[in-house]
Coordinates of N, CA and C in Angstrom, one line a residue:
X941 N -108.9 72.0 7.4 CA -109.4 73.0 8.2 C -109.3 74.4 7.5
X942 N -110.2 75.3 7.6 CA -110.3 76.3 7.0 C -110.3 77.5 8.1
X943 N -110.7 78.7 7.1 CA -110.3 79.8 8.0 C -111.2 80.2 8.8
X944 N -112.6 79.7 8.8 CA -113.3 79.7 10.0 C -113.4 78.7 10.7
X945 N -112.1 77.6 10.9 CA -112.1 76.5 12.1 C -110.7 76.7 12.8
X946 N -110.1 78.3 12.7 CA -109.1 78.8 13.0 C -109.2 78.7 15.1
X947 N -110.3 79.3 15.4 CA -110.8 79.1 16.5 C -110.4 77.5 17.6
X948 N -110.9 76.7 16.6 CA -111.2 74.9 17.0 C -109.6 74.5 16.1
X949 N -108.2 75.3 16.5 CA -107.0 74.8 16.0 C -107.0 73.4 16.8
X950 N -107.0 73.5 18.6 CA -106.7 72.6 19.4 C -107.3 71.4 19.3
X951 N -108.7 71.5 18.9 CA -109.7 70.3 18.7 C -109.5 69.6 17.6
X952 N -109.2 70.5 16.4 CA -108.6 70.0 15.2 C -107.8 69.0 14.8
X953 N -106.2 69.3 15.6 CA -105.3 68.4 16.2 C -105.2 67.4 16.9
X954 N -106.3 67.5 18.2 CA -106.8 66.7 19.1 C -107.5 65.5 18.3
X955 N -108.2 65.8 17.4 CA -109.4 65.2 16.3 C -108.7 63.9 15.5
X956 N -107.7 64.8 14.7 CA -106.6 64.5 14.3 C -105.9 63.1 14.7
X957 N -105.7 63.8 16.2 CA -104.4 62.5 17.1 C -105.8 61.0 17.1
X958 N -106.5 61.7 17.7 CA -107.6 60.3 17.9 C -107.9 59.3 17.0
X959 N -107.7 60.3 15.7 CA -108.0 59.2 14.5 C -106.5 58.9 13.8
X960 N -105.7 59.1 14.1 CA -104.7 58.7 13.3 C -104.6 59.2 11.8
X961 N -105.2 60.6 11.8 CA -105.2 61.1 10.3 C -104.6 62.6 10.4
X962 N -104.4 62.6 9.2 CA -103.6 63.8 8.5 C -104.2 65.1 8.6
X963 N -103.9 66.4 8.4 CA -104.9 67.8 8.2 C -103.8 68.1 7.0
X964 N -104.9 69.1 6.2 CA -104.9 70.3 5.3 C -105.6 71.0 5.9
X965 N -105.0 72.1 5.3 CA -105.6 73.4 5.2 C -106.1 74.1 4.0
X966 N -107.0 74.8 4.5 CA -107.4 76.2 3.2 C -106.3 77.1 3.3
X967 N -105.9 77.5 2.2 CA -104.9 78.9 1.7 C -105.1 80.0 3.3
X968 N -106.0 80.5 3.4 CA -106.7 81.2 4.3 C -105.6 80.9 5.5
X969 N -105.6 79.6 5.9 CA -105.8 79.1 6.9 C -104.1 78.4 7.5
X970 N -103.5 78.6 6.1 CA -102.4 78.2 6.0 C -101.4 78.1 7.6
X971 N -101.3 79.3 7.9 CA -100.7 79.9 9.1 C -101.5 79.6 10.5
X972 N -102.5 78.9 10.7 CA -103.3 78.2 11.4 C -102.6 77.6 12.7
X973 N -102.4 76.5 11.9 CA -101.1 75.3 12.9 C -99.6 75.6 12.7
X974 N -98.9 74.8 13.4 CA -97.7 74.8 13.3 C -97.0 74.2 12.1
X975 N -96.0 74.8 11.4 CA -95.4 73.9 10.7 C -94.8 72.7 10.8
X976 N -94.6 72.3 12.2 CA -93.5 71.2 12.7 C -94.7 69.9 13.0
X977 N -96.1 70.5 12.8 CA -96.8 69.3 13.4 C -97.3 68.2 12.5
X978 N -96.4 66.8 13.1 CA -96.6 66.2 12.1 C -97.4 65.3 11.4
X979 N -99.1 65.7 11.8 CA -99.6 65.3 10.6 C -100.4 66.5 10.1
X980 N -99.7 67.6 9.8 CA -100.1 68.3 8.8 C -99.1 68.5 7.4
X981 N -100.0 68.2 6.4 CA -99.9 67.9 5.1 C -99.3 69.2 4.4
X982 N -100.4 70.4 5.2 CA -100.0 71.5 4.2 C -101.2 72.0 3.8
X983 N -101.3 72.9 2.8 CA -102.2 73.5 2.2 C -103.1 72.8 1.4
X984 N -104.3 72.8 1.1 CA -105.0 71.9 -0.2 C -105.9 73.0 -1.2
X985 N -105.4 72.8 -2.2 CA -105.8 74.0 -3.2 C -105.2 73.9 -4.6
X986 N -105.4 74.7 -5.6 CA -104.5 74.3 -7.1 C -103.3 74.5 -6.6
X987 N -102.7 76.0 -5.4 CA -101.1 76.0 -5.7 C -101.2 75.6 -4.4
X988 N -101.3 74.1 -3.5 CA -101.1 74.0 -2.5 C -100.2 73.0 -2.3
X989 N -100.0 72.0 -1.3 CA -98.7 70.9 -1.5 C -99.5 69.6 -1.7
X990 N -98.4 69.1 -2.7 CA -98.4 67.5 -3.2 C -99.1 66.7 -1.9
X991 N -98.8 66.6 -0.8 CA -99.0 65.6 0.3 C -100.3 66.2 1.0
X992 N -101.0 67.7 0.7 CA -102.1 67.6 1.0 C -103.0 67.1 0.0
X993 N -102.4 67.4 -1.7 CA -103.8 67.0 -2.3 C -103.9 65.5 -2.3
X994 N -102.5 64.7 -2.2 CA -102.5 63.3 -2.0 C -103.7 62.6 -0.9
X995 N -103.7 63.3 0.2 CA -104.5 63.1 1.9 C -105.7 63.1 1.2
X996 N -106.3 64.3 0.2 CA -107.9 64.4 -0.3 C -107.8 63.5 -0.7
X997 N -107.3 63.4 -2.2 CA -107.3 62.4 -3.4 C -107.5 60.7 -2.3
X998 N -107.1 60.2 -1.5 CA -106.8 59.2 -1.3 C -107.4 58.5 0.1
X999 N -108.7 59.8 1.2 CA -109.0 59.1 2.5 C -110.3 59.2 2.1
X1000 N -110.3 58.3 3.1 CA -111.6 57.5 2.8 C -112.8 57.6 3.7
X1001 N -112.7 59.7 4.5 CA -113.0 59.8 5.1 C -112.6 61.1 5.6
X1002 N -113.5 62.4 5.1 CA -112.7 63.9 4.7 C -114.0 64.5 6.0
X1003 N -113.2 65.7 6.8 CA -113.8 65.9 8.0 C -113.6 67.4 7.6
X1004 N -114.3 68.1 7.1 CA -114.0 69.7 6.8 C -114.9 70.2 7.9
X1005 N -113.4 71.4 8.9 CA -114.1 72.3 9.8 C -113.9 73.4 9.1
X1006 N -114.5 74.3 9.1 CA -114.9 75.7 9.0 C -114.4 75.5 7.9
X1007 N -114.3 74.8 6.6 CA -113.8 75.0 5.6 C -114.3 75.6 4.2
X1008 N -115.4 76.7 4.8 CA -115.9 77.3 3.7 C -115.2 78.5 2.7
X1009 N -114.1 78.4 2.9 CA -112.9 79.0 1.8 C -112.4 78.1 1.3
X1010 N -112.7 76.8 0.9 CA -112.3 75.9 0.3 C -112.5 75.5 -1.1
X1011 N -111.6 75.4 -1.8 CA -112.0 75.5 -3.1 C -112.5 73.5 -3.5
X1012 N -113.7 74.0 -4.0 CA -114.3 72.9 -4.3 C -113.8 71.7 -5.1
X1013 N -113.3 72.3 -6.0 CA -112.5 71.7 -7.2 C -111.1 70.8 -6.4
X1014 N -110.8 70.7 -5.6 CA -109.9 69.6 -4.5 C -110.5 68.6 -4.1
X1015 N -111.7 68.3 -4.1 CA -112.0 67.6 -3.2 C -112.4 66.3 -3.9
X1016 N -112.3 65.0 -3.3 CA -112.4 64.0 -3.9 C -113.9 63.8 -4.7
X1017 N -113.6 63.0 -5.9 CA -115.0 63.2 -6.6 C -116.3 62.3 -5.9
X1018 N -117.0 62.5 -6.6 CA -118.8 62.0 -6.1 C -118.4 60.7 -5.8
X1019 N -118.8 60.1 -4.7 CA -118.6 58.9 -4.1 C -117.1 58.3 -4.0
X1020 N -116.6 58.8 -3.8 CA -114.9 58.4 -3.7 C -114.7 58.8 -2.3
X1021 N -115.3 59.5 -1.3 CA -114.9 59.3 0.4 C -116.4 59.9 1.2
X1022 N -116.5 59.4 2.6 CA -117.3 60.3 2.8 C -117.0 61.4 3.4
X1023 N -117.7 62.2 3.5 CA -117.9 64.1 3.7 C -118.2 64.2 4.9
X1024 N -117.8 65.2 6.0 CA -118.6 65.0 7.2 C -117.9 67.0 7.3
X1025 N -119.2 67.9 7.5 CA -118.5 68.9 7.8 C -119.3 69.7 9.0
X1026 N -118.5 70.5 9.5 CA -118.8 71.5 10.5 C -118.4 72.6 10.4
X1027 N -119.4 73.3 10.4 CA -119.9 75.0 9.3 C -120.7 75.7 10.6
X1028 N -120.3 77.0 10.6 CA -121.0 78.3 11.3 C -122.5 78.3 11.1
X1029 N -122.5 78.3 9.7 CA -123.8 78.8 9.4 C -123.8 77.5 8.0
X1030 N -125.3 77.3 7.9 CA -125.5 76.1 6.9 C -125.1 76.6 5.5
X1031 N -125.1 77.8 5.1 CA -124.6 78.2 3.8 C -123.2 78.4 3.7
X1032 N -122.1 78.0 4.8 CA -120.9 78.0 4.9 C -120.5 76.7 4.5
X1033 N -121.1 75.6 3.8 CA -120.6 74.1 3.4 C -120.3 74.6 1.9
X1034 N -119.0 74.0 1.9 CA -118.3 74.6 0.6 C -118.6 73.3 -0.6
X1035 N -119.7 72.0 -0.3 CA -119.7 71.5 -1.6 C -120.7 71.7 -2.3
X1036 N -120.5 71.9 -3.2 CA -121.1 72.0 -4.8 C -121.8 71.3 -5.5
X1037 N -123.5 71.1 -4.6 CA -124.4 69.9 -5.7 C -124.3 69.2 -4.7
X1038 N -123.0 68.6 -4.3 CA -123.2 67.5 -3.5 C -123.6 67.8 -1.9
X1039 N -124.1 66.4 -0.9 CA -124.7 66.7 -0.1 C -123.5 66.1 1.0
X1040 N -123.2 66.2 2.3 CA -121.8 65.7 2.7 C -123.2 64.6 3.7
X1041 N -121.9 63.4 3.8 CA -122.6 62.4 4.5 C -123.2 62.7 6.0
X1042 N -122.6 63.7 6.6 CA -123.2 64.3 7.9 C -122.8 65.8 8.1
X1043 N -123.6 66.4 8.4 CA -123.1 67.8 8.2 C -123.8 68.3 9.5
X1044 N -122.8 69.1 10.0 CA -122.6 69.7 11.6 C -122.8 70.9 11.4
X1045 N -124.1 72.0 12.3 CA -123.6 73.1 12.3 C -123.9 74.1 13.2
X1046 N -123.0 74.7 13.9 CA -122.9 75.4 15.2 C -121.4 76.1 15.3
X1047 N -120.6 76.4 16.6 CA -119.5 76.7 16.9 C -119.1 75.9 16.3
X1048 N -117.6 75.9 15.7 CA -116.5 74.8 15.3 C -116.0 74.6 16.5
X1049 N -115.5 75.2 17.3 CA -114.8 75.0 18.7 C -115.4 73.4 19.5
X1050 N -117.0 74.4 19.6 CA -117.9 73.3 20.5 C -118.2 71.8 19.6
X1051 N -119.0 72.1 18.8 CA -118.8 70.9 17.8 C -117.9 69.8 18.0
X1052 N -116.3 70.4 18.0 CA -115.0 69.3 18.0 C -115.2 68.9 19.3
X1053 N -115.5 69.9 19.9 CA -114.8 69.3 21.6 C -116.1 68.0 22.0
X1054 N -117.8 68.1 21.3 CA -118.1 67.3 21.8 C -118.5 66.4 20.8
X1055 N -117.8 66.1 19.8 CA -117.1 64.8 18.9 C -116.3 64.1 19.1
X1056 N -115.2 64.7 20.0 CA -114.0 64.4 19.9 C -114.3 63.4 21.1
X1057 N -114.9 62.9 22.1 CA -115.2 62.1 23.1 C -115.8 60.8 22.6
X1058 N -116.2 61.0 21.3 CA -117.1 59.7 20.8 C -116.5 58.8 19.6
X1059 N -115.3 59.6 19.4 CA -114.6 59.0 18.7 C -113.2 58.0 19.6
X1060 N -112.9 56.9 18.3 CA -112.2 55.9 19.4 C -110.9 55.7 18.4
X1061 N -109.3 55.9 18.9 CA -108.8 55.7 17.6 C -108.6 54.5 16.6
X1062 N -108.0 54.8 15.6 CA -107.8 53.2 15.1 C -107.0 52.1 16.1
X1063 N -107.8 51.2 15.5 CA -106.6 49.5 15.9 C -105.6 49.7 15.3
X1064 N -104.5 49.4 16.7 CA -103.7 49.3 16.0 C -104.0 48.2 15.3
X1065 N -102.4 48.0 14.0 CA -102.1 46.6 12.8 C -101.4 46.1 14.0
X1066 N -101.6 44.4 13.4 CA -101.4 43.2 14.1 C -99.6 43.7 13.6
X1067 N -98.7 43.0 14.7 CA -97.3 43.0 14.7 C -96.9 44.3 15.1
X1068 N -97.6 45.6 15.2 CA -97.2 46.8 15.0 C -96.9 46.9 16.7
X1069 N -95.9 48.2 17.0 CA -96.1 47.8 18.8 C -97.4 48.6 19.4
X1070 N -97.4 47.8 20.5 CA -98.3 47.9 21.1 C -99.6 47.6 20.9
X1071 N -99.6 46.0 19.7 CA -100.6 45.5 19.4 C -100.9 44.3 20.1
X1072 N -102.0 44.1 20.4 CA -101.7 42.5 21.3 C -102.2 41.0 19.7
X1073 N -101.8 41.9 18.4 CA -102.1 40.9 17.5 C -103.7 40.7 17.0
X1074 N -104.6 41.6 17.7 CA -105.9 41.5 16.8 C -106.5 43.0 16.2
X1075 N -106.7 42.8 15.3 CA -107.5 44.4 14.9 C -108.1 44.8 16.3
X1076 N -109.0 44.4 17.1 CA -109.9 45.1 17.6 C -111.5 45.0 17.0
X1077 N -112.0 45.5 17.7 CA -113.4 46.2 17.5 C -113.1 47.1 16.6
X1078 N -114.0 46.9 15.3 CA -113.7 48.2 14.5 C -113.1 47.6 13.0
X1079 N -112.5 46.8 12.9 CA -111.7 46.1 11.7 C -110.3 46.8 12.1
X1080 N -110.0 46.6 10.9 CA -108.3 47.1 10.8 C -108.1 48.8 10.5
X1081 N -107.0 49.3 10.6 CA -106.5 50.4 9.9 C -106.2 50.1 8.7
X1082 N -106.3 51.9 7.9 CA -106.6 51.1 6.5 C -104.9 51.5 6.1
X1083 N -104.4 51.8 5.1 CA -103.3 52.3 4.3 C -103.3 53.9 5.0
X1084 N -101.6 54.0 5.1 CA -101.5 55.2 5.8 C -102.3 56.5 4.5
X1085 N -103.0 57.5 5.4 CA -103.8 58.7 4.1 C -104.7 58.2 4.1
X1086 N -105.2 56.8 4.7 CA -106.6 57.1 5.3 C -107.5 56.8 6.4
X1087 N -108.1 57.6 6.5 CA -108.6 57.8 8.4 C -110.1 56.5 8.2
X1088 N -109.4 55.5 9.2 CA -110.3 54.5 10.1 C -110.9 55.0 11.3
X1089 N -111.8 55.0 11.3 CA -113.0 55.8 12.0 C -113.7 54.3 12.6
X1090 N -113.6 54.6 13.7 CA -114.7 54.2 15.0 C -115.6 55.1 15.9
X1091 N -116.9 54.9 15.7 CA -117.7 55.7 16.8 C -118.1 55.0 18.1
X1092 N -118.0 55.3 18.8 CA -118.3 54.7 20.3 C -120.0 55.1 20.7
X1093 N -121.2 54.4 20.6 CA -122.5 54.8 20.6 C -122.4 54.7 22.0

C-alpha cells in the first residue's frame, strides 16, 4: 500500500483478511496501519524490513494500491508474480517497462470496496481446522507469503 491508498486503509486490510495475505507498505505510507496488525510485514524499500521484502520476493500475486511512491527496484522481477494495481490516475503505476497483469484506475477507496465482494478466500489446507479435508473450488493454498486468489464470476 502506498501513500496514495492511505484513504482505502480499511479495504486494504479487509482485502487482505479475504485473501489470506500479507501488506507492505511504501516508506510514505509507513504510519498508515497499525503496528499490531498482524499481517503487516512492514515497510518495502532498500531500508525497509526483511519480512516485507521477503512477502515481494516470494507471492505469487502482488496487489499495489495507490502505490506510486514505490520504489521500483523492490519489486519482484519480470515474470516471477502477477501485478494487479490500483492507481488515481494512469501515470501513477509505479512499474517500469513492465505492464501489470490488470491495472485498475479510479478512487482506491471505491475500487477496493467493489473488488473486495468478488473475491473468495483461500481453501482452507486439508487437516488444518475448520477443513472438511478437501481443497475446495479453487485448488489449494499455496506456502504461507503467498496469496491464493479466487475470483467468484
Amino acid at each position: 500500500m502506498g501513500n496514495a491508498g492511505r484513504p482505502a486503509s480499511r479495504q486494504v486490510v479487509e482485502v487482505a483478511r479475504l485473501l489470506g495475505a500479507g501488506v507492505a507498505t511504501t516508506a510514505l505510507a509507513r504510519d498508515a496501519l497499525p503496528d499490531d496488525l498482524p499481517c503487516l510485514a512492514g515497510v518495502a524499500g532498500p531500508l525497509g524490513s526483511e519480512a516485507a521484502a521477503t512477502l515481494l520476493r516470494e507471492c505469487d500475486t502482488l496487489l499495489l494500491a495507490g502505490a506510486e511512491d514505490l520504489d521500483p527496484a523492490v519489486l519482484p522481477g519480470p515474470g516471477r508474480c502477477r501485478i494487479v494495481t490500483v492507481d488515481r490516475e494512469p501515470d501513477d503505476c509505479p512499474l517500469e517497462g513492465g505492464a501489470p497483469a490488470v491495472r485498475v484506475t479510479g478512487d482506491v477507496t471505491a475500487c477496493l470496496e467493489a473488488l473486495a465482494p468478488l473475491l473468495a478466500p483461500p481453501p482452507t489446507a486439508p487437516g488444518a481446522p475448520g477443513s472438511s479435508g478437501s481443497s475446495g473450488p479453487g485448488g489449494t493454498r499455496g506456502p504461507p507469503g503467498h496469496a491464493a486468489t479466487s475470483v467468484r464470476r
